[in-house]
Amino acid sequence: MTTKEKRTDPIRIGIAGYGNLGKGVETAIASVADMKLSAVFTRRDPAAIRLKTPNVPVLPLDRAASWKNDIDVLILCAGSAVDLPEMTPALAEYFNVVDSYDHHARIDDHFNNVNAAAEKSGTLALVSAGWDPGLFSLIRLYNGAIFPNGNDYTFWGKGVSQGHSDAIRRVPGVADARQYTVPVESALERVRNGDNPQLSTREKHVRHCYVAAEDGADRGRIEREIKTMPGYFADYDTTVHFVTIETLRRDHPGLPHGGTVFRTGTTGTDAPNPYLIEYHVKMASNPEFTGAVLVAYARAVYRKARRGETGCRTVLDIAPAELSPLPGDTLRRALI
Amino acid sequence: MTTKEKRTDPIRIGIAGYGNLGKGVETAIASVADMKLSAVFTRRDPAAIRLKTPNVPVLPLDRAASWKNDIDVLILCAGSAVDLPEMTPALAEYFNVVDSYDHHARIDDHFNNVNAAAEKSGTLALVSAGWDPGLFSLIRLYNGAIFPNGNDYTFWGKGVSQGHSDAIRRVPGVADARQYTVPVESALERVRNGDNPQLSTREKHVRHCYVAAEDGADRGRIEREIKTMPGYFADYDTTVHFVTIETLRRDHPGLPHGGTVFRTGTTGTDAPNPYLIEYHVKMASNPEFTGAVLVAYARAVYRKARRGETGCRTVLDIAPAELSPLPGDTLRRALI
């Protein structure tokens, strides 16, 4: 499985959607030598968008299809709630695509829709890359496939949940908000100690909300509406901190995140021997970290598409070496 | 890449070498539903070996070839210094094989030798599985391929190094010994803090030796010979504890080990944003943990060989899903 490709032209990447994640992908492309950004597609007014990369066109998304011969892999940087379920199958008609679809419960449906579109068009797609789903999925797969006797634990944070921040912003009287998901340290410790605890939703994470209220808004009502919001906050111990909008923007400017995947259990039969696996990530910029994952998987998609593969894949289907720009012998010498 | 195989016969595994690792592989096979142990091959007297698994033959290693049609994958449980460089290519003539060859600097040579033998015979081999090389190699690959701007750190321990324990046992006057490799906690903390330190060999690990001396042996000389031993101890801060042989066997009966792989660096260009990835394993039984990895990779080798693949592979060439007995849609629903 050594990569014998000698093509030196950079892999031509397109970005569809230029929000935080699209910018993170752009940054990741600028960090690697074997790729170049060829075009950005947007549903906003292209004239209003200024890229960090010089001399790259910004075009209306509905003109993307005409670029099908000029882009090797298109990375879709849009939301999972409404956009990607439509966009990924639609754009897989024209392009090899990578997305970060993250509705865990619906990933297999999304996979099947994208697979049908890609098989029909002879393109290759990879869905649900990122860190969770993505890197954490890989770790969960390795852990469970290799160590059948054990328990999985996934914790998120400390970090900003954009979905929960948005949910707070929809409460009447809220001017802006930032929500931090924080793992409960004592729960992490119980897992690390090999206690194999049963943990409820409330026992695993707490939620801290920094909220700037509009002038004259009823803070008591806002706090109650946040804390009782079903699906987002009702099942958690939630703390609401009211701050001025200036403080919010000064003290909470970034999008840091992180998380931890554990597996704990035993090997052995007569004398069970405990083991612990802990995978932890921490990032100052969630969009840049996620963008780096998408770009590495775009490299794998490019290679596999050149070998004639079609249909849909996930990170579980990609051999690790496909992600690296380095040849197999270099990888064996440097990394094994 | 969904696995459509419906074969319900268990995968027939052979073990060559029945020391600690061979026993760990046997234990791992007993923990999975889709495999069975078919035979154990040994260079010792087969009559002297009693397996934990009932009704499995123990046979001389030099009769292994006659079992070529009765074993799907042969797992080689022998030493890397002398045995595997000969055994893996030789047995790849007859079998699909998996080994745990661990001389990092010579892995690419070993790979090429095994690849030539396997290609010639139409078999499939996977070398250097385990936790390091193995799981740690995977993590280093993912880290570096996805995050090009960063530094790698690998720490081992706290755990028993069998190679270092053996080296102490060769010192005249030593009856038995157990050597623990221990990472330096302050070095781990500097890495976790994102200091990106340059660490010397001495700054990363210390070595603790529990030594039972023979009656009348010169302990001062033994301690000096251990601490100045080139390649093993001279470059480390080494502590020697003399204990009785009864204490040694009572307090240090197991083969625990562990280790940590880090990558720290930045994403971003104008405003570099730090990230940290930490992968940590801890195991009470190194041979059982390693055995579980070998068995999961044997499953992948079996599947790929059935699809007609030949030659040599490493863990870097195996898509994660190939390790799991579960079908692709189940994996997507449960793990992504």
XYZ file of C-alpha atoms in Angstrom:
672
model
C 0.000 0.000 0.000
C 2.951 2.322 -0.495
C 1.917 5.406 -2.349
C 3.762 5.416 -5.625
C 2.188 8.610 -6.934
C 4.745 11.047 -8.226
C 2.342 13.794 -9.255
C 3.713 17.060 -8.014
C 0.804 19.326 -8.882
C -0.917 20.341 -5.671
C -4.297 18.833 -4.867
C -6.935 21.399 -5.826
C -9.332 22.014 -2.950
C -12.599 23.929 -2.986
C -14.424 25.186 0.081
C -18.226 25.451 0.156
C -19.260 27.795 2.971
C -17.015 30.462 4.461
C -17.958 30.705 8.124
C -15.697 29.768 11.038
C -15.125 26.238 9.737
C -14.484 27.354 6.161
C -11.857 29.761 7.466
C -10.330 26.946 9.535
C -10.082 24.784 6.411
C -8.477 27.659 4.515
C -5.885 27.980 7.304
C -5.174 24.244 7.244
C -4.653 24.250 3.469
C -2.111 27.056 3.885
C -0.198 24.830 6.353
C 0.437 21.940 3.939
C 2.650 21.808 0.861
C 0.677 19.392 -1.304
C -2.618 21.277 -1.601
C -3.891 24.568 -2.852
C -7.154 26.402 -2.399
C -8.739 26.777 -5.836
C -12.093 28.403 -5.104
C -14.531 29.288 -2.336
C -18.283 28.985 -2.863
C -20.786 30.883 -0.763
C -24.497 31.608 -0.505
C -23.697 35.113 0.690
C -22.692 37.953 -1.608
C -19.244 36.890 -2.911
C -18.203 40.528 -3.148
C -18.602 40.873 0.635
C -16.092 38.078 1.353
C -12.369 38.681 1.626
C -10.257 35.530 1.838
C -6.955 35.259 3.684
C -5.486 33.445 0.654
C -4.534 35.753 -2.228
C -5.826 35.286 -5.768
C -8.548 32.751 -5.050
C -12.006 33.376 -6.546
C -15.122 33.578 -4.369
C -18.178 32.439 -6.275
C -21.883 31.855 -5.749
C -22.557 28.338 -4.517
C -25.075 27.745 -7.297
C -22.274 28.073 -9.855
C -20.134 25.379 -8.192
C -21.015 22.674 -10.734
C -19.193 24.524 -13.506
C -15.961 24.022 -11.506
C -16.230 20.250 -11.479
C -13.122 19.757 -13.612
C -11.057 22.284 -11.693
C -11.412 20.967 -8.159
C -10.139 17.607 -6.911
C -11.973 17.628 -3.562
C -14.651 19.994 -2.302
C -14.811 20.465 1.481
C -18.296 21.334 2.708
C -18.293 23.759 5.612
C -21.934 24.126 6.506
C -24.303 23.210 9.318
C -25.529 19.704 10.013
C -29.063 20.667 11.023
C -30.355 21.893 7.669
C -27.559 22.366 5.142
C -25.410 19.247 4.877
C -28.263 16.711 4.538
C -29.087 18.493 1.246
C -25.704 19.858 0.194
C -23.527 16.791 0.527
C -25.564 14.487 -1.730
C -26.233 17.353 -4.170
C -22.585 18.352 -4.514
C -21.423 14.708 -4.629
C -23.013 14.663 -8.086
C -20.168 16.839 -9.318
C -17.314 16.569 -6.834
C -15.411 14.321 -4.518
C -16.560 15.754 -1.196
C -15.684 15.791 2.510
C -18.055 16.999 5.204
C -18.250 17.192 9.004
C -21.856 16.059 9.457
C -22.237 15.667 13.215
C -25.767 14.522 14.085
C -24.544 11.268 15.595
C -27.946 9.596 15.569
C -28.536 10.305 11.859
C -25.067 9.632 10.470
C -25.956 6.289 8.935
C -28.918 7.836 7.059
C -26.734 10.665 5.835
C -24.088 8.130 4.809
C -26.618 6.152 2.757
C -27.955 9.262 0.989
C -24.477 10.450 0.119
C -23.370 6.965 -0.893
C -26.271 6.669 -3.365
C -25.471 10.055 -4.915
C -21.749 9.373 -5.135
C -22.155 5.876 -6.571
C -24.521 7.241 -9.206
C -22.043 9.925 -10.251
C -18.830 7.973 -9.811
C -17.480 10.325 -7.149
C -16.029 9.607 -3.728
C -17.346 11.153 -0.507
C -16.282 11.079 3.117
C -18.749 12.212 5.769
C -18.495 13.092 9.457
C -14.836 14.055 9.734
C -13.682 16.363 12.512
C -12.834 15.549 16.110
C -16.187 14.231 17.325
C -17.362 12.722 15.087
C -13.943 12.041 13.596
C -10.865 11.479 15.715
C -12.968 10.398 18.696
C -14.838 7.927 16.464
C -11.516 6.398 15.418
C -10.399 6.023 18.997
C -13.721 4.465 20.026
C -13.391 2.018 17.124
C -9.836 0.982 17.965
C -10.661 0.706 21.654
C -13.710 -1.471 21.253
C -12.440 -3.618 18.387
C -9.203 -4.472 20.178
C -10.460 -4.654 23.762
C -13.871 -6.290 23.705
C -14.212 -6.310 27.486
C -14.607 -2.707 28.632
C -16.636 0.474 28.858
C -16.499 3.610 26.720
C -16.708 7.113 28.127
C -16.680 10.314 26.090
C -16.431 13.717 27.775
C -16.508 17.055 25.976
C -14.889 20.292 27.038
C -13.925 22.482 28.588
C -15.036 24.351 25.517
C -17.515 26.568 23.744
C -20.577 24.822 22.350
C -21.751 26.905 19.431
C -25.117 25.114 19.371
C -25.771 25.898 23.035
C -24.575 29.497 22.628
C -27.006 29.902 19.738
C -29.827 28.415 21.821
C -29.245 31.024 24.533
C -29.216 33.821 21.957
C -32.729 32.802 20.904
C -34.090 33.553 24.411
C -35.917 36.914 24.317
C -33.901 39.665 25.998
C -30.493 38.098 25.307
C -28.094 40.283 23.317
C -25.243 37.737 23.094
C -24.037 34.623 24.901
C -21.224 32.129 25.149
C -21.790 28.634 26.605
C -18.995 26.467 28.004
C -19.444 22.712 28.338
C -17.313 21.531 31.260
C -16.639 17.895 32.178
C -17.107 17.034 35.854
C -13.591 16.446 37.190
C -14.710 13.904 39.797
C -16.383 11.844 37.059
C -13.165 11.900 35.002
C -11.278 10.728 38.075
C -13.683 7.867 38.738
C -13.225 6.690 35.158
C -9.426 7.022 35.384
C -9.435 5.035 38.605
C -11.082 2.127 36.830
C -14.318 2.343 38.815
C -16.306 1.738 35.591
C -19.090 4.009 36.893
C -22.569 4.372 35.409
C -22.790 8.129 34.831
C -25.944 10.088 34.129
C -25.943 13.069 31.763
C -25.941 15.393 34.775
C -23.000 13.612 36.396
C -20.748 13.952 33.332
C -20.915 17.626 32.359
C -21.941 21.017 33.730
C -22.810 24.065 31.618
C -21.591 27.605 32.238
C -23.367 30.381 30.382
C -22.023 33.916 29.987
C -24.978 36.050 28.989
C -25.242 39.709 27.973
C -28.849 40.802 28.528
C -30.528 43.635 26.683
C -31.191 46.789 28.689
C -34.225 46.374 30.890
C -34.605 42.641 30.224
C -35.845 40.444 33.082
C -32.724 38.523 34.092
C -34.628 36.163 36.377
C -36.854 35.067 33.498
C -33.872 34.703 31.136
C -32.037 32.534 33.649
C -35.117 30.338 34.206
C -35.726 29.971 30.472
C -32.123 28.899 29.907
C -31.971 26.442 32.798
C -35.213 24.706 31.888
C -34.632 24.549 28.124
C -35.298 20.932 27.083
C -32.583 19.130 25.118
C -30.012 21.838 25.834
C -29.918 22.629 29.566
C -32.743 20.946 31.518
C -30.722 17.752 32.152
C -27.608 19.608 33.355
C -26.455 21.661 36.295
C -26.306 25.023 34.573
C -24.813 28.249 35.869
C -25.773 31.579 34.288
C -23.394 34.546 34.646
C -24.715 37.900 33.466
C -21.978 40.103 32.012
C -21.883 43.226 29.885
C -21.575 42.766 26.161
C -18.126 44.388 26.319
C -16.946 41.891 28.949
C -18.395 38.993 26.941
C -16.534 39.971 23.800
C -13.302 40.826 25.614
C -13.066 37.740 27.857
C -14.600 35.124 25.572
C -13.352 35.889 22.072
C -12.219 32.439 20.941
C -13.738 29.076 20.208
C -11.645 26.743 22.364
C -12.764 23.175 22.880
C -11.555 19.729 23.775
C -12.599 16.398 25.132
C -11.594 12.984 26.341
C -12.377 9.436 25.219
C -11.764 6.622 27.678
C -11.954 2.883 27.567
C -11.527 0.977 30.773
C -11.890 -2.714 31.343
C -9.909 -5.877 31.722
C -7.905 -8.294 29.663
C -7.540 -11.849 30.898
C -10.006 -14.487 31.862
C -9.104 -16.262 35.136
C -7.296 -13.238 36.590
C -8.775 -10.109 35.016
C -6.082 -7.493 34.483
C -7.284 -3.892 34.298
C -6.296 -1.530 31.508
C -7.042 2.133 30.820
C -6.920 4.025 27.536
C -7.322 7.805 27.638
C -7.331 10.036 24.563
C -7.482 13.720 25.265
C -7.507 16.731 22.977
C -7.469 20.410 23.799
C -7.556 23.145 21.194
C -7.569 26.937 21.277
C -9.439 27.056 17.967
C -12.103 24.450 17.346
C -12.628 25.546 13.695
C -8.897 25.394 12.893
C -8.470 22.019 14.591
C -11.530 20.616 12.798
C -10.349 22.179 9.545
C -7.026 20.349 9.833
C -8.858 17.029 10.139
C -11.041 17.761 7.104
C -8.010 18.676 5.014
C -6.128 15.467 5.905
C -9.192 13.406 4.966
C -9.492 15.371 1.716
C -5.990 14.096 0.888
C -7.135 10.517 1.464
C -10.271 11.050 -0.642
C -8.198 12.486 -3.465
C -5.896 9.457 -3.505
C -8.655 6.914 -3.289
C -10.701 8.663 -5.974
C -7.666 8.588 -8.280
C -7.526 4.838 -7.734
C -11.123 4.635 -8.932
C -12.978 4.296 -5.654
C -16.520 5.643 -5.541
C -19.303 5.925 -2.976
C -19.276 7.103 0.612
C -16.745 6.475 3.364
C -16.241 7.488 6.963
C -13.031 7.884 8.930
C -13.409 4.230 9.952
C -12.815 3.162 6.335
C -9.585 5.081 5.759
C -6.202 3.488 6.459
C -4.080 5.896 8.531
C -1.280 6.082 5.947
C -3.721 7.544 3.386
C -3.806 10.745 5.448
C -0.114 11.490 5.270
C 1.702 13.209 2.410
C 4.763 11.044 3.164
C 5.522 7.722 1.408
C 5.158 4.384 3.194
C 8.855 3.705 3.780
C 9.342 7.122 5.355
C 6.358 6.543 7.600
C 7.616 3.120 8.650
C 11.046 4.514 9.471
C 9.841 7.607 11.282
C 6.649 6.586 13.023
C 6.371 2.873 13.688
C -16.349 -0.861 2.473
C -19.080 -2.541 4.513
C -18.134 -6.060 5.357
C -20.641 -8.267 3.667
C -19.076 -11.537 4.740
C -21.583 -13.858 6.266
C -19.220 -16.719 7.019
C -19.964 -17.958 10.470
C -17.095 -20.422 10.854
C -14.627 -18.933 13.309
C -11.314 -17.630 12.024
C -8.712 -20.335 12.691
C -5.724 -18.886 14.511
C -2.368 -20.532 15.166
C 0.182 -19.324 17.707
C 3.912 -19.821 17.142
C 5.739 -19.461 20.471
C 4.110 -19.991 23.842
C 5.845 -17.600 26.232
C 4.187 -14.626 27.930
C 3.021 -13.111 24.639
C 1.739 -16.411 23.262
C -0.319 -16.857 26.412
C -1.609 -13.282 26.042
C -2.724 -14.053 22.485
C -4.435 -17.242 23.666
C -6.322 -15.196 26.276
C -7.372 -12.618 23.686
C -8.685 -15.315 21.324
C -10.791 -16.691 24.180
C -12.337 -13.210 24.592
C -13.757 -12.929 21.047
C -16.579 -14.864 19.410
C -15.344 -14.958 15.820
C -12.029 -16.779 16.290
C -10.756 -20.051 17.593
C -7.305 -21.277 18.511
C -6.467 -24.166 16.197
C -2.889 -25.070 17.147
C 0.147 -23.887 19.075
C 3.653 -24.419 17.700
C 6.710 -24.424 19.921
C 10.440 -25.078 19.834
C 10.238 -26.520 23.339
C 9.037 -30.033 24.099
C 5.327 -29.934 23.215
C 4.606 -32.498 25.911
C 5.817 -30.015 28.538
C 3.272 -27.364 27.537
C -0.239 -27.229 28.944
C -2.545 -24.719 27.252
C -5.372 -22.878 28.961
C -7.624 -23.708 25.975
C -8.949 -27.278 25.953
C -8.491 -29.664 23.016
C -5.924 -27.657 21.087
C -2.828 -29.492 19.825
C 0.682 -28.341 20.733
C 3.145 -29.246 17.993
C 6.812 -28.807 17.128
C 7.400 -25.582 15.237
C 9.191 -27.415 12.449
C 5.955 -29.223 11.627
C 3.981 -26.003 11.210
C 4.037 -26.079 7.387
C 1.846 -29.177 7.317
C -0.912 -27.086 8.957
C -1.012 -24.511 6.183
C -4.535 -25.436 5.086
C -5.899 -25.575 8.612
C -4.905 -22.142 9.889
C -6.193 -18.828 8.545
C -3.690 -16.581 10.360
C -0.592 -17.545 12.327
C 0.413 -15.127 15.108
C 4.150 -15.160 15.804
C 4.982 -14.708 19.483
C 8.767 -14.659 19.547
C 11.573 -12.212 20.214
C 12.586 -9.430 17.853
C 16.336 -9.697 18.458
C 16.979 -13.089 16.876
C 13.759 -14.972 16.165
C 11.335 -12.829 14.192
C 13.808 -11.629 11.521
C 14.060 -15.299 10.476
C 10.682 -16.662 11.503
C 8.333 -14.122 9.963
C 9.636 -14.387 6.372
C 10.025 -18.178 6.716
C 6.487 -18.751 7.998
C 4.999 -16.242 5.540
C 5.796 -18.873 2.902
C 2.962 -20.986 4.278
C 0.714 -18.735 6.318
C -0.857 -15.341 6.613
C 1.097 -14.015 9.580
C 1.038 -11.273 12.213
C 4.050 -10.366 14.354
C 5.062 -7.770 16.938
C 8.559 -7.002 15.642
C 9.691 -4.054 17.735
C 13.201 -2.968 16.720
C 12.041 0.463 15.612
C 15.183 1.250 13.647
C 15.020 -1.965 11.596
C 11.294 -2.185 10.951
C 11.516 -1.091 7.329
C 14.152 -3.793 6.586
C 12.017 -6.403 8.315
C 8.988 -5.166 6.362
C 10.823 -5.541 3.062
C 12.037 -9.068 3.860
C 8.574 -10.179 4.903
C 6.975 -8.430 1.939
C 9.219 -10.301 -0.514
C 8.438 -13.661 1.102
C 4.709 -13.006 1.265
C 4.464 -11.701 -2.289
C 6.319 -14.764 -3.546
C 3.947 -17.115 -1.732
C 0.729 -15.167 -2.182
C 0.211 -14.725 1.550
C -0.539 -11.611 3.570
C 1.580 -10.460 6.513
C 1.309 -7.672 9.065
C 4.382 -6.764 11.105
C 4.997 -4.672 14.208
C 1.593 -4.781 15.864
C 1.286 -4.224 19.608
C 1.149 -0.976 21.553
C 4.560 0.493 20.682
C 5.075 -0.222 17.869
C 1.376 -0.516 17.133
C -1.222 1.696 18.765
C 1.354 4.390 19.489
C 2.472 4.287 15.830
C -1.122 4.884 14.752
C -1.488 7.829 17.062
C 1.819 9.338 15.895
C 0.640 8.945 12.292
C -2.734 10.576 12.843
C -1.169 13.370 14.886
C 1.512 14.272 12.385
C -0.540 13.785 9.231
C -3.386 15.959 10.467
C -1.410 18.564 12.432
C 1.754 19.336 10.465
C 2.891 22.054 12.862
C 3.855 20.393 16.141
C 6.170 18.188 18.174
C 5.876 14.508 19.076
C 6.689 13.121 22.497
C 6.517 9.465 23.484
C 6.957 8.388 27.111
C 6.964 4.785 28.353
C 5.909 3.491 31.731
C 5.509 3.237 34.515
C 6.119 -0.388 33.655
C 8.355 -3.402 33.567
C 10.875 -3.508 30.746
C 11.610 -7.162 30.085
C 14.703 -6.289 28.053
C 16.187 -4.222 30.871
C 15.255 -6.859 33.473
C 17.056 -9.465 31.349
C 20.111 -7.204 31.055
C 20.352 -6.959 34.852
C 20.026 -10.736 35.189
C 23.126 -11.133 33.034
C 25.253 -9.212 35.596
C 27.348 -11.752 37.581
C 25.973 -12.244 41.098
C 22.364 -11.343 40.218
C 19.808 -14.050 41.007
C 16.754 -12.215 39.617
C 15.673 -8.675 38.800
C 12.752 -6.523 37.745
C 13.295 -3.148 36.047
C 10.684 -0.387 35.970
C 10.846 2.367 33.379
C 9.265 5.500 34.882
C 8.489 8.708 33.000
C 9.626 11.921 34.683
C 6.437 13.617 35.865
C 7.856 17.141 35.500
C 8.699 16.391 31.856
C 5.139 15.165 31.219
C 3.846 18.367 32.799
C 6.064 20.573 30.650
C 4.756 18.833 27.540
C 1.139 19.121 28.730
C 1.645 22.814 29.396
C 2.594 23.351 25.767
C 6.185 24.362 26.541
C 7.385 22.244 23.572
C 10.591 21.383 25.488
C 13.682 19.724 24.035
C 14.111 16.736 26.342
C 17.230 14.589 26.656
C 16.999 10.847 27.270
C 17.844 11.452 30.940
C 15.157 14.111 31.308
C 12.359 11.870 30.031
C 12.649 8.628 32.027
C 14.244 7.217 35.163
C 14.929 3.531 35.801
C 14.192 1.670 39.041
C 15.797 -1.745 39.467
C 14.710 -4.319 42.044
C 17.570 -6.769 42.309
C 17.955 -10.037 44.246
C 21.688 -10.712 44.641
C 23.180 -14.134 45.128
C 24.516 -14.916 48.600
C 27.898 -13.284 49.103
C 27.793 -11.274 45.887
C 29.398 -7.800 45.905
C 26.414 -5.460 45.830
C 28.554 -2.385 45.220
C 29.993 -3.922 42.073
C 26.561 -5.114 40.880
C 25.115 -1.628 41.349
C 28.029 -0.024 39.472
C 27.789 -2.518 36.631
C 24.063 -1.877 36.238
C 24.303 1.911 36.388
C 27.113 2.131 33.836
C 25.733 -0.422 31.368
C 25.819 1.237 27.926
C 22.610 1.289 25.905
C 20.521 0.189 28.882
C 21.284 2.366 31.918
C 24.276 4.674 31.388
C 22.164 7.489 29.923
C 19.553 7.383 32.702
C 19.242 8.213 36.369
C 19.042 4.680 37.699
C 18.151 3.555 41.209
C 19.064 0.048 42.400
C 17.085 -1.494 45.266
C 18.427 -4.762 46.649
C 15.666 -7.060 47.867
C 15.417 -10.713 48.746
C 14.273 -13.078 46.039
C 11.105 -13.763 48.047
C 10.290 -10.039 48.200
C 11.013 -9.661 44.498
C 8.633 -12.431 43.530
C 5.944 -11.401 46.033
C 5.911 -7.646 45.316
C 6.677 -7.653 41.591
C 4.811 -10.592 40.103
C 3.151 -8.957 37.104
C 4.171 -7.332 33.857
C 2.380 -3.983 34.025
C 3.257 -1.267 31.550
C 1.932 1.837 29.890
C 2.925 4.985 28.130
C 1.872 8.298 26.661
C 2.078 9.833 23.190
C 1.743 13.583 22.893
C 1.553 16.037 20.075
C 1.638 19.720 20.881
C 1.780 22.605 18.489
C -0.360 25.216 16.866
C -2.984 25.574 14.196
C -3.420 28.920 12.505
C -1.068 31.218 10.695
C -1.417 34.868 11.771
C -2.574 34.018 15.301
C -1.167 30.600 16.203
C -3.645 28.685 18.314
C -2.179 25.975 20.552
C -3.517 22.438 20.651
C -2.593 19.369 22.704
C -3.241 15.705 21.942
C -2.483 13.176 24.671
C -2.921 9.413 24.264
C -2.275 7.393 27.372
C -2.454 3.674 28.042
C -1.982 1.765 31.265
C -2.180 -1.999 31.518
C -1.801 -4.521 34.318
C -0.677 -7.173 31.847
C 1.536 -6.092 28.985
C 1.362 -9.528 27.267
C -2.446 -9.666 27.426
C -2.805 -6.087 26.190
C -0.344 -6.718 23.347
C -2.035 -10.036 22.587
C -5.382 -8.269 22.170
C -3.848 -5.947 19.568
C -2.303 -8.851 17.643
C -5.612 -10.704 17.584
C -7.555 -7.690 16.246
C -4.967 -7.255 13.469
C -5.192 -10.980 12.710
C -8.889 -10.393 11.991
C -7.984 -7.628 9.528
C -5.334 -9.816 7.872
C -7.820 -12.651 7.504
C -10.353 -10.405 5.772
C -7.857 -8.756 3.478
C -6.281 -12.101 2.543
C -9.737 -13.436 1.646
C -10.104 -10.472 -0.688
C -6.891 -11.541 -2.401
C -4.410 -9.106 -0.885
C -0.812 -10.271 -0.595
C 2.470 -8.860 0.708
C 3.311 -7.055 3.905
C 1.381 -4.402 5.801
C 1.752 -2.429 8.992
C -0.915 -0.967 11.253
C -0.667 2.223 9.196
C -2.113 0.387 6.183
C -5.204 -1.030 7.886
C -8.488 0.868 7.905
C -9.875 0.928 11.456
C -13.141 -0.814 10.496
C -11.173 -3.893 9.368
C -10.354 -4.583 13.022
C -13.919 -4.876 14.219
C -16.125 -7.957 13.982
C -19.143 -5.663 13.556
C -20.574 -4.598 10.161
C -20.141 -1.064 8.833
C -23.673 0.173 9.489
C -23.507 -0.973 13.116
C -20.173 0.784 13.537
C -21.504 3.998 12.012
C -24.541 3.961 14.298
C -22.679 3.046 17.465
C -19.305 4.717 17.194
C -19.243 7.702 14.857
